[in-house]
CSV table of N, CA and C in Angstrom, one decimal:
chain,number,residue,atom,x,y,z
A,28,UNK,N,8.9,-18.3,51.3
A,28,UNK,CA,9.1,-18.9,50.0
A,28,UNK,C,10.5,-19.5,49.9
A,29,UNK,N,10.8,-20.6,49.5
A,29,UNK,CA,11.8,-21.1,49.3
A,29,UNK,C,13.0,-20.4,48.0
A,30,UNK,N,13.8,-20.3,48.2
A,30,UNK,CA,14.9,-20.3,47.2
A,30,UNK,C,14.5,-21.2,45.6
A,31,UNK,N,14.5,-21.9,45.3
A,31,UNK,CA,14.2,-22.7,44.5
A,31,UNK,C,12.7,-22.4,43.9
A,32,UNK,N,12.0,-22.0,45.0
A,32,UNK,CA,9.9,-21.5,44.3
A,32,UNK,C,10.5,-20.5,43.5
A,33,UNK,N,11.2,-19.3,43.9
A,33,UNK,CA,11.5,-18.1,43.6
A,33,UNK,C,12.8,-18.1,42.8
A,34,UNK,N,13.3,-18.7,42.4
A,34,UNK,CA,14.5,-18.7,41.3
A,34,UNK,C,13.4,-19.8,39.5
A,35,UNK,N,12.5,-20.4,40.1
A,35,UNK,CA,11.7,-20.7,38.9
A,35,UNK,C,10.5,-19.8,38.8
A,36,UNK,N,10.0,-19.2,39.8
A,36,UNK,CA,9.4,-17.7,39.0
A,36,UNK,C,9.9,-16.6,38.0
A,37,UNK,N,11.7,-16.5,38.7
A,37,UNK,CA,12.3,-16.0,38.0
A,37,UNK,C,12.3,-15.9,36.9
A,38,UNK,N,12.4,-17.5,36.5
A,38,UNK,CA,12.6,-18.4,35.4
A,38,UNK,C,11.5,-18.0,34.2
A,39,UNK,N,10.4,-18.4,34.9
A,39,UNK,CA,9.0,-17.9,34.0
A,39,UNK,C,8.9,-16.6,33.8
A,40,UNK,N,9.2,-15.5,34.5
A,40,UNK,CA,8.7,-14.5,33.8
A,40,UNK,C,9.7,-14.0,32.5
A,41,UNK,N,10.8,-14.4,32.9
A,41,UNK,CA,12.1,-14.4,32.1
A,41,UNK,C,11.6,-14.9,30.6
A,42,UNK,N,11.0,-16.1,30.6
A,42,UNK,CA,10.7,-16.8,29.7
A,42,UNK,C,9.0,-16.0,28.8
A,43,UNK,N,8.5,-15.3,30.0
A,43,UNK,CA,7.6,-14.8,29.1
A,43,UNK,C,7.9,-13.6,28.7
A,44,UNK,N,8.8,-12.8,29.4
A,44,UNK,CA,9.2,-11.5,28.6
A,44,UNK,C,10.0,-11.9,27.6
A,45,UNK,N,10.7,-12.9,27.1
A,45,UNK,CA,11.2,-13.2,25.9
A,45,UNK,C,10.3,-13.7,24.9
A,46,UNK,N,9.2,-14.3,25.1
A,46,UNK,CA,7.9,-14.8,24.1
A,46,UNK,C,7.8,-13.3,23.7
A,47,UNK,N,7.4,-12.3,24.4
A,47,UNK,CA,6.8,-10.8,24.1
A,47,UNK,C,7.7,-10.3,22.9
A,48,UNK,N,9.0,-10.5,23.6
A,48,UNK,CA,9.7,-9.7,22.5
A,48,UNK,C,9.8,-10.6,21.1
A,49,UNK,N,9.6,-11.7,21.9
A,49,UNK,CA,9.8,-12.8,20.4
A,49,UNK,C,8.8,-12.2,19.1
A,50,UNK,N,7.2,-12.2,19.8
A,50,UNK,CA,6.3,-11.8,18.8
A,50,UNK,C,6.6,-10.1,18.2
A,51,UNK,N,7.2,-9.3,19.3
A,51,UNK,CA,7.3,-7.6,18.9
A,51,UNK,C,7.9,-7.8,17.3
A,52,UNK,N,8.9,-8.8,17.4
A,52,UNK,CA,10.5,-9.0,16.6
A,52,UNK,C,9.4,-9.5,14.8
A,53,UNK,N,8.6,-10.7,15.1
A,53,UNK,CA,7.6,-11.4,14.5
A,53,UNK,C,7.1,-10.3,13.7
A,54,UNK,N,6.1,-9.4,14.4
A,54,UNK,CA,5.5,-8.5,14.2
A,54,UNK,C,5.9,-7.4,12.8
A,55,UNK,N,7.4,-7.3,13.4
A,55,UNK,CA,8.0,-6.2,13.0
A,55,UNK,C,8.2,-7.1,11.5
A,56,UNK,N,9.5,-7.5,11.6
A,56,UNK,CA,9.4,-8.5,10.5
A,56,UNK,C,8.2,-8.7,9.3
A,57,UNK,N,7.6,-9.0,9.8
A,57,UNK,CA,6.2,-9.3,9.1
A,57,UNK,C,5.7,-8.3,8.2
A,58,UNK,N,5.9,-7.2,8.3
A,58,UNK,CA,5.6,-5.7,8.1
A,58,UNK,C,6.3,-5.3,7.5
A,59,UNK,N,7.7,-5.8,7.5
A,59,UNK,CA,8.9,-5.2,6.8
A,59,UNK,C,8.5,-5.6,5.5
A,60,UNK,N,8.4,-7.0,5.5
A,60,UNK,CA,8.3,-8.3,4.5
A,60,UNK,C,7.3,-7.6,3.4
A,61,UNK,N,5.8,-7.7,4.1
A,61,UNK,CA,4.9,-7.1,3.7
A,61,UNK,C,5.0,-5.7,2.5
A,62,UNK,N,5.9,-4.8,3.7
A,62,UNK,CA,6.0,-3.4,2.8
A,62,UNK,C,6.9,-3.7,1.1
A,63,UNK,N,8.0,-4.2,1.6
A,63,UNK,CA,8.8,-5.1,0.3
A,63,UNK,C,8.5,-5.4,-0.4
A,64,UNK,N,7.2,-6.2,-0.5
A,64,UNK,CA,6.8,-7.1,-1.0
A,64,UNK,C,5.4,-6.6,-2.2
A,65,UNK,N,5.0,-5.4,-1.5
A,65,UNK,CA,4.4,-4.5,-2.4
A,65,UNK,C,4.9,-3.6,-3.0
A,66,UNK,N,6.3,-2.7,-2.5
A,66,UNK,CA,7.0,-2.4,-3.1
A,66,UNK,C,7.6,-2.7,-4.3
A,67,UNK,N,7.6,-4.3,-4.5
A,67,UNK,CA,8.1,-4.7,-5.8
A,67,UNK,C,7.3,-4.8,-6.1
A,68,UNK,N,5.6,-4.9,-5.9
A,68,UNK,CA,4.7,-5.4,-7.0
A,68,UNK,C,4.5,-3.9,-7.7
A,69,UNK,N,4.6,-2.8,-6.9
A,69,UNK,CA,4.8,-1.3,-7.7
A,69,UNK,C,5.6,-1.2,-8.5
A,70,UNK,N,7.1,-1.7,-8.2
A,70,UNK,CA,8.0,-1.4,-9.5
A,70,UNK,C,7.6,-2.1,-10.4
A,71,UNK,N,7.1,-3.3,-10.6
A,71,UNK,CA,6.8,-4.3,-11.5
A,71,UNK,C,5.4,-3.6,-12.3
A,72,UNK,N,4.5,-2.9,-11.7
A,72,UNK,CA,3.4,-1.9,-12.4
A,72,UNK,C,4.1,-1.0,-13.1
A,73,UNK,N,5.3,0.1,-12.3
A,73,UNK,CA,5.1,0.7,-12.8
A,73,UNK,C,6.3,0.4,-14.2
A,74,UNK,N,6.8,-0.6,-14.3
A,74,UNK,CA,7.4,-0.7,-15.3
A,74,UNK,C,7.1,-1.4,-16.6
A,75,UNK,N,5.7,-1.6,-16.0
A,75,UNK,CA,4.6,-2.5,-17.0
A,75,UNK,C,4.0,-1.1,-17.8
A,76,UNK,N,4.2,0.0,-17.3
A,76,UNK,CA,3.3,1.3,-17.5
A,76,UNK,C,4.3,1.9,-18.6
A,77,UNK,N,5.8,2.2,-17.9
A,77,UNK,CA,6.6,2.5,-18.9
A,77,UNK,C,7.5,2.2,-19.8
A,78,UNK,N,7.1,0.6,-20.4
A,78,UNK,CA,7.2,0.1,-21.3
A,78,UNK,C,6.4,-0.2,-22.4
A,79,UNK,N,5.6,-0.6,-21.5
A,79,UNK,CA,4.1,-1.2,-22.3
A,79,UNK,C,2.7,-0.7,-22.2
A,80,UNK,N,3.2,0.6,-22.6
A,80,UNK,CA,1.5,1.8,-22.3
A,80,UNK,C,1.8,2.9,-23.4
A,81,UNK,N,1.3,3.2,-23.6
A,81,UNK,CA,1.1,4.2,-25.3
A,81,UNK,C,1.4,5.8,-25.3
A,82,UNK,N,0.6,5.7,-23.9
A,82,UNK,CA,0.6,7.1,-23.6
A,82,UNK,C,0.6,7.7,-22.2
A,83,UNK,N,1.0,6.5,-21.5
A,83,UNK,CA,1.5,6.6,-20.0
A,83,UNK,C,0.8,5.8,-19.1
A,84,UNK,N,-0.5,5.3,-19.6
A,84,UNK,CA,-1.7,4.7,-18.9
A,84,UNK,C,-2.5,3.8,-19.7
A,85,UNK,N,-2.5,3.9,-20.8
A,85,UNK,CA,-3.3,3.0,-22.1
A,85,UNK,C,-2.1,1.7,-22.3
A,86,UNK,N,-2.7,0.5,-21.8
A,86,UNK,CA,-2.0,-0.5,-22.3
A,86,UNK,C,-2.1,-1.2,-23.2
A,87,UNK,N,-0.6,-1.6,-24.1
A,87,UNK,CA,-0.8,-2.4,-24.8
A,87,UNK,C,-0.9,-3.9,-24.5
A,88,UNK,N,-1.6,-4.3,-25.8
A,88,UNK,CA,-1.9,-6.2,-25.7
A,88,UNK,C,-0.7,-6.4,-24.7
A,89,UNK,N,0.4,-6.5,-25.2
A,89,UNK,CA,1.8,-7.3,-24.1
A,89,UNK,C,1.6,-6.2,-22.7
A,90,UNK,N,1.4,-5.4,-22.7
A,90,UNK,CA,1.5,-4.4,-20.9
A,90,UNK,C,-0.1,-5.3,-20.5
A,91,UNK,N,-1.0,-5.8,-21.3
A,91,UNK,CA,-2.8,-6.2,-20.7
A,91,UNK,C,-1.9,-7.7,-20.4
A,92,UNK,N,-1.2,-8.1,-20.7
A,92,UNK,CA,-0.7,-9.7,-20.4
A,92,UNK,C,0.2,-9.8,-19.5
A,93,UNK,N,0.9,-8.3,-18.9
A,93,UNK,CA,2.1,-8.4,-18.1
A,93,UNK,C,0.8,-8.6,-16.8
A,94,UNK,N,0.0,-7.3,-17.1
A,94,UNK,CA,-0.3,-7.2,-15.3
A,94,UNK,C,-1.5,-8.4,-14.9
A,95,UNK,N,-2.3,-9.0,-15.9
A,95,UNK,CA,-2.6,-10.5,-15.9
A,95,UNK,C,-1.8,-11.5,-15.6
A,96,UNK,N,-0.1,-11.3,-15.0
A,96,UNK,CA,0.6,-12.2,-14.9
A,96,UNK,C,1.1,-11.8,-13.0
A,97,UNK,N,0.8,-10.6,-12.9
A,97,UNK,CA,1.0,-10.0,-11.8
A,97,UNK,C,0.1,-10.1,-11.2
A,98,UNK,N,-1.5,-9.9,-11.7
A,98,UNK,CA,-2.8,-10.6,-10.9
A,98,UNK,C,-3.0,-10.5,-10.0
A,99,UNK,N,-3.6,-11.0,-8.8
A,99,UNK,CA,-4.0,-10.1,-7.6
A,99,UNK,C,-3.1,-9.9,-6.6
A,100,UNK,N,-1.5,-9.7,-7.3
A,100,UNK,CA,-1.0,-9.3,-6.2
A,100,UNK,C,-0.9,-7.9,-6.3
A,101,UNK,N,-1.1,-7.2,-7.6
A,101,UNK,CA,-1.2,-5.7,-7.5
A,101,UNK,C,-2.8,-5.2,-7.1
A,102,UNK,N,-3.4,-5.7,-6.3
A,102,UNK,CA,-4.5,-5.1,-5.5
A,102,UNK,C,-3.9,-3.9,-4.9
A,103,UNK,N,-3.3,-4.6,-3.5
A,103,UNK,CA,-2.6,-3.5,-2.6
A,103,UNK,C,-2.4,-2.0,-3.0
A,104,UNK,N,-1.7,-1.9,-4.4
A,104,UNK,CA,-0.9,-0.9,-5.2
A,104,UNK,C,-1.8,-0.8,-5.8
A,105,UNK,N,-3.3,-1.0,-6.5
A,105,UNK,CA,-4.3,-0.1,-6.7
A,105,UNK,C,-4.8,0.6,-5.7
A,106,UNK,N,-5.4,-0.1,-4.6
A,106,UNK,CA,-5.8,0.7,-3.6
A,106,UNK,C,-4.7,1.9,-2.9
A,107,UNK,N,-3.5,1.9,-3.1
A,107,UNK,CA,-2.6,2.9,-2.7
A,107,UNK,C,-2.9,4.0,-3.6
A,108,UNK,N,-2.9,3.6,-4.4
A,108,UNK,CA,-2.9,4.5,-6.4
A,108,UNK,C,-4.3,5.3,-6.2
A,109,UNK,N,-5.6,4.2,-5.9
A,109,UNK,CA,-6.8,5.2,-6.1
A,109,UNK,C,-7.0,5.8,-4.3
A,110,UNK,N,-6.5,5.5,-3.7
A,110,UNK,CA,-6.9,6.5,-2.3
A,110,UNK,C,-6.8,8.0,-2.5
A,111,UNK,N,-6.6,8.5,-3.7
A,111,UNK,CA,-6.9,10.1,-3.3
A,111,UNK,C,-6.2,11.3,-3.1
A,112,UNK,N,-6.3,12.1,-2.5
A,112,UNK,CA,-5.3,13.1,-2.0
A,112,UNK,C,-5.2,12.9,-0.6
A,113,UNK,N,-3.5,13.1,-0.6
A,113,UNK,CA,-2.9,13.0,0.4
A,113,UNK,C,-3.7,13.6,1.7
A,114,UNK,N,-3.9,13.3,2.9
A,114,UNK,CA,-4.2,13.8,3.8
A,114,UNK,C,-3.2,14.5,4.8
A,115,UNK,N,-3.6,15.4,5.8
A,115,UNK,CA,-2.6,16.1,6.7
A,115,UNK,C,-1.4,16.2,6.4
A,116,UNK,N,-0.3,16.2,7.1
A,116,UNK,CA,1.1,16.9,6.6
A,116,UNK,C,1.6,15.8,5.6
A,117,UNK,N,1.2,15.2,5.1
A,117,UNK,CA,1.0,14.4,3.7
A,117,UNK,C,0.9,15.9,2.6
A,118,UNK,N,-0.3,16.2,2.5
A,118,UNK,CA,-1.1,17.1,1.4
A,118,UNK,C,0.0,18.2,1.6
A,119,UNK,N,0.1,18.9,3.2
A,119,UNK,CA,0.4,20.3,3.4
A,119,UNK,C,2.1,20.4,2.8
A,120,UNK,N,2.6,19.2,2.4
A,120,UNK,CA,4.1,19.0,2.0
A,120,UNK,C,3.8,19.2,0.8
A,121,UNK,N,2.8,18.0,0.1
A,121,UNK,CA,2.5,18.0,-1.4
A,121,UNK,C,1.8,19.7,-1.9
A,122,UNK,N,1.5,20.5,-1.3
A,122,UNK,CA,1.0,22.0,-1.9
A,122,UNK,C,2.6,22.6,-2.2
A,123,UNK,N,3.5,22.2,-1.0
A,123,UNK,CA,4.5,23.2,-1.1
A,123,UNK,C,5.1,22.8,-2.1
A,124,UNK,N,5.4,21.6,-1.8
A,124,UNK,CA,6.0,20.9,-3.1
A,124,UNK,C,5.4,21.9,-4.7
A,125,UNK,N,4.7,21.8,-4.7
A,125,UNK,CA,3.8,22.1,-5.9
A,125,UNK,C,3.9,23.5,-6.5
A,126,UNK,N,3.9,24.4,-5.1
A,126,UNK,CA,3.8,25.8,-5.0
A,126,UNK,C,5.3,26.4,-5.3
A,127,UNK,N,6.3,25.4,-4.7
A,127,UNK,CA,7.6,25.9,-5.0
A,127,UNK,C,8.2,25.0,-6.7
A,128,UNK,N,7.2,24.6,-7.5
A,128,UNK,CA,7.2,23.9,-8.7
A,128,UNK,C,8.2,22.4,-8.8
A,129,UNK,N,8.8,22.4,-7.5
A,129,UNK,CA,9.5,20.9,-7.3
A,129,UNK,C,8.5,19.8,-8.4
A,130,UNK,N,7.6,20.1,-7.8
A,130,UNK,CA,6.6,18.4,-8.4
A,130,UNK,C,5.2,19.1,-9.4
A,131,UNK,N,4.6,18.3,-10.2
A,131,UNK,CA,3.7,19.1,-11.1
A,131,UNK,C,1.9,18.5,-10.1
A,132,UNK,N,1.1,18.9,-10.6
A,132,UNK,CA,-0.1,18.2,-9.6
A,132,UNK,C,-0.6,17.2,-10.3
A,133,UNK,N,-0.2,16.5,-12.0
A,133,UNK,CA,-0.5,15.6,-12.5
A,133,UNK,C,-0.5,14.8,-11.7
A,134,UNK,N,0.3,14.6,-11.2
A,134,UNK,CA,0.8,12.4,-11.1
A,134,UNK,C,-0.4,11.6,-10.0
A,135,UNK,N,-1.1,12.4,-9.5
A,135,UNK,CA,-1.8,11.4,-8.8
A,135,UNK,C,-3.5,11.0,-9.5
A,136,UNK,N,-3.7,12.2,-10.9
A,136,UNK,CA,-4.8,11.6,-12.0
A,136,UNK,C,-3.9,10.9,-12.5
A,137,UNK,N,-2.3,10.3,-12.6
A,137,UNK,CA,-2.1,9.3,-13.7
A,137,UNK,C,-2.3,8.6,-12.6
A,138,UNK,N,-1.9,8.3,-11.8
A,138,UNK,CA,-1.7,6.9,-10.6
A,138,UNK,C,-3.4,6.3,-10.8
A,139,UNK,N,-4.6,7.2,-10.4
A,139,UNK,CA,-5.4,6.9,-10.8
A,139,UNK,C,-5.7,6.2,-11.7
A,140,UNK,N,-5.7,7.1,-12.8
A,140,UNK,CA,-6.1,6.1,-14.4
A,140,UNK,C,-5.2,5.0,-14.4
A,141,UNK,N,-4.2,5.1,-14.4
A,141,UNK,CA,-3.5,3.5,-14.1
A,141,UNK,C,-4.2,2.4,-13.5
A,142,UNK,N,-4.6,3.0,-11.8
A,142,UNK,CA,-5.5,1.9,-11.0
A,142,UNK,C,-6.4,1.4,-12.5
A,143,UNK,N,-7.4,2.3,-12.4
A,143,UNK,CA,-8.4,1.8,-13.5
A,143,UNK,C,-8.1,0.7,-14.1
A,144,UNK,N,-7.1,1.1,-15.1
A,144,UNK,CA,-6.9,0.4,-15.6
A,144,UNK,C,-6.5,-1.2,-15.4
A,145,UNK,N,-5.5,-1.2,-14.3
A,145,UNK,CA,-4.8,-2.6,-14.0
A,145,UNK,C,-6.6,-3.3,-13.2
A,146,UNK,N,-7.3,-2.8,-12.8
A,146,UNK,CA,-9.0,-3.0,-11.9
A,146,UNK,C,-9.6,-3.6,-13.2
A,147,UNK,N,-9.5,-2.8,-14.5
A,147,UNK,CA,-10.0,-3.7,-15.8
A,147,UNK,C,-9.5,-4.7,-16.3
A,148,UNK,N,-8.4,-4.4,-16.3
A,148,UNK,CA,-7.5,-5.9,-17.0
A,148,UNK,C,-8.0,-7.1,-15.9
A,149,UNK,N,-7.8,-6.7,-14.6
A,149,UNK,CA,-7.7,-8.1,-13.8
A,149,UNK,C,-9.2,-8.7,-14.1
A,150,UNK,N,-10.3,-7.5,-14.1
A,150,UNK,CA,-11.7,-8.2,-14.4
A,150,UNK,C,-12.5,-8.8,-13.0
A,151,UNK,N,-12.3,-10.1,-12.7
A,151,UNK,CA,-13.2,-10.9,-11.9
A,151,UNK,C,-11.9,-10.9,-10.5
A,152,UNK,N,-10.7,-11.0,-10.8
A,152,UNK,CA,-9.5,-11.0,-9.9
A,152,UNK,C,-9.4,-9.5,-8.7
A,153,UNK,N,-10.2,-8.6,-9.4
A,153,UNK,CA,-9.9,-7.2,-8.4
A,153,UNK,C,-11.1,-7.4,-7.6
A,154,UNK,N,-12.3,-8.6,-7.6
A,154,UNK,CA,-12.8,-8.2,-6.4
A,154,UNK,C,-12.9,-8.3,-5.4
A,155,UNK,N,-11.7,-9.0,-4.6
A,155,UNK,CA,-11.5,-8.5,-3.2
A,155,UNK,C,-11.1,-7.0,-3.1
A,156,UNK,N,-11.3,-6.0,-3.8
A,156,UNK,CA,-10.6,-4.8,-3.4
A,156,UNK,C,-11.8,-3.9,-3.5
A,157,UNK,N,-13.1,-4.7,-3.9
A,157,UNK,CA,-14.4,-3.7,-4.0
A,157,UNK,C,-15.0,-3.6,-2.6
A,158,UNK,N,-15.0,-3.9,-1.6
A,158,UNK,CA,-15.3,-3.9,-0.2
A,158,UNK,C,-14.5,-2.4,0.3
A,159,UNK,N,-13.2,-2.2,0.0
A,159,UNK,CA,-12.5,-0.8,0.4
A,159,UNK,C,-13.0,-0.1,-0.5
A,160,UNK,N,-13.1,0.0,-1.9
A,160,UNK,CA,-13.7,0.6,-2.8
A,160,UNK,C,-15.0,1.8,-2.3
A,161,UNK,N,-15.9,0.4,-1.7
A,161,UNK,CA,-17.4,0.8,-1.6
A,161,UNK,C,-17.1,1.8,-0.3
A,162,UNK,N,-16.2,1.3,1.0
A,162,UNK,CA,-16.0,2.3,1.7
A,162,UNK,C,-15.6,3.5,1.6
A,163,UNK,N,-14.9,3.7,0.4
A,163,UNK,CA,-14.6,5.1,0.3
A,163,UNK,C,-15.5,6.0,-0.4
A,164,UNK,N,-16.5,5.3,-0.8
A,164,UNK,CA,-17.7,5.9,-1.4
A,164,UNK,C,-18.9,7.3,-0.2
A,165,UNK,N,-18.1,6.9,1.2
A,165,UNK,CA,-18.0,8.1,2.3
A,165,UNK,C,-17.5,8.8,2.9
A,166,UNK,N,-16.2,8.9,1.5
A,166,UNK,CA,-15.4,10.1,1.9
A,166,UNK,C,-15.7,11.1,1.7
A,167,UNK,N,-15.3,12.0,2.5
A,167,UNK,CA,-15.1,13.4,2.2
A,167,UNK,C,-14.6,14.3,0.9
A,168,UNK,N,-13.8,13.5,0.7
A,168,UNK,CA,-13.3,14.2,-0.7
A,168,UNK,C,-14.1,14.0,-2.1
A,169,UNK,N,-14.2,14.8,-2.9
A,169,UNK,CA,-15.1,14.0,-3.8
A,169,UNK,C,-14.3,13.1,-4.7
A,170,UNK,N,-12.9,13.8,-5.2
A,170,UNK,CA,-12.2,13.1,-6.1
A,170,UNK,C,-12.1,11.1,-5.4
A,171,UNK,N,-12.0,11.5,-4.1
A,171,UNK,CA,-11.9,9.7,-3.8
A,171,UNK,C,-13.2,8.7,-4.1
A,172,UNK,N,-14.4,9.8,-3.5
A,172,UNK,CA,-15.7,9.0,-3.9
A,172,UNK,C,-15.9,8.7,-5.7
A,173,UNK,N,-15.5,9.5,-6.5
A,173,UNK,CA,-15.7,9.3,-7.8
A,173,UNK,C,-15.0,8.7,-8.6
A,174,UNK,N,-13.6,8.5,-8.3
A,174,UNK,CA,-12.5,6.9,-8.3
A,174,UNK,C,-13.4,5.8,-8.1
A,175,UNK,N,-13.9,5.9,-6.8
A,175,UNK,CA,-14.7,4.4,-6.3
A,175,UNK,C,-15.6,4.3,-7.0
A,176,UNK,N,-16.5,5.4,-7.6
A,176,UNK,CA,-17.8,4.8,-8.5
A,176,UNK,C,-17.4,4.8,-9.8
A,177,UNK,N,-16.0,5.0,-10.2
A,177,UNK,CA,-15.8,4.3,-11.8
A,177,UNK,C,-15.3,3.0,-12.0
């Protein structure tokens, strides 16, 4: 092999191990963005909830017009809200939590009723999210299947 064959092999693989990391970098990014990005459409729910909700979950006319303005981008954050109880060392933190009285066991029937409710306001806009919905209708838990069929 000549000097020159083998200094542009070099070249190429060089160049494809940088495409790899280029997309890892892409990837990552993307995901960040993503997480962010529903993260604010949460704060923006839940500040729609504790302004403009009656009694923590009942909204008023102006809270039915906020999350009509937020529209299907709080899908995501219903489906976070109605997924249920925590699974694996998720749950097993949330008992202790619970057991040592840090946290109360309410908050994930309000998270729930909330979904509901933002699933009703939107109307015709939440149904890309009935496809996950209907899948969870073979869970194991019952509380998740019974979310899905309300």
């Amino acid at each position: 092999m000549k000097p020159s064959e083998r200094a542009r092999r070099s070249w190429k693989r060089r160049y494809l191990v940088l495409g790899a990391v280029g997309l890892v970098f892409c990837g990552i990014g993307f995901a960040v963005w993503d997480a962010a990005r529903t993260l604010e459409v949460e704060r923006e729910l839940e500040t729609v909830f504790k302004t403009q909700a009656r009694d923590g979950w009942n909204l008023t006319p102006e809270g039915t017009n906020a999350v009509r303005v937020i529209g299907a981008r709080a899908l995501p954050v219903v489906l976070k809200w109605s997924s249920g109880r925590k699974q694996g060392w998720e749950r097993h933190l949330e008992r202790k939590l619970i057991k040592w009285g840090w946290i109360g066991e309410g908050p994930l029937t309000v998270q729930q009723a909330k979904a509901r409710m933002v699933v009703s306001t939107l109307g015709e806009e939440a149904i890309p999210a009935v496809p996950t919905l209907v899948g969870r209708l073979e869970s194991k838990d019952a509380g998740v299947r019974r979310f899905a069929v309300q």
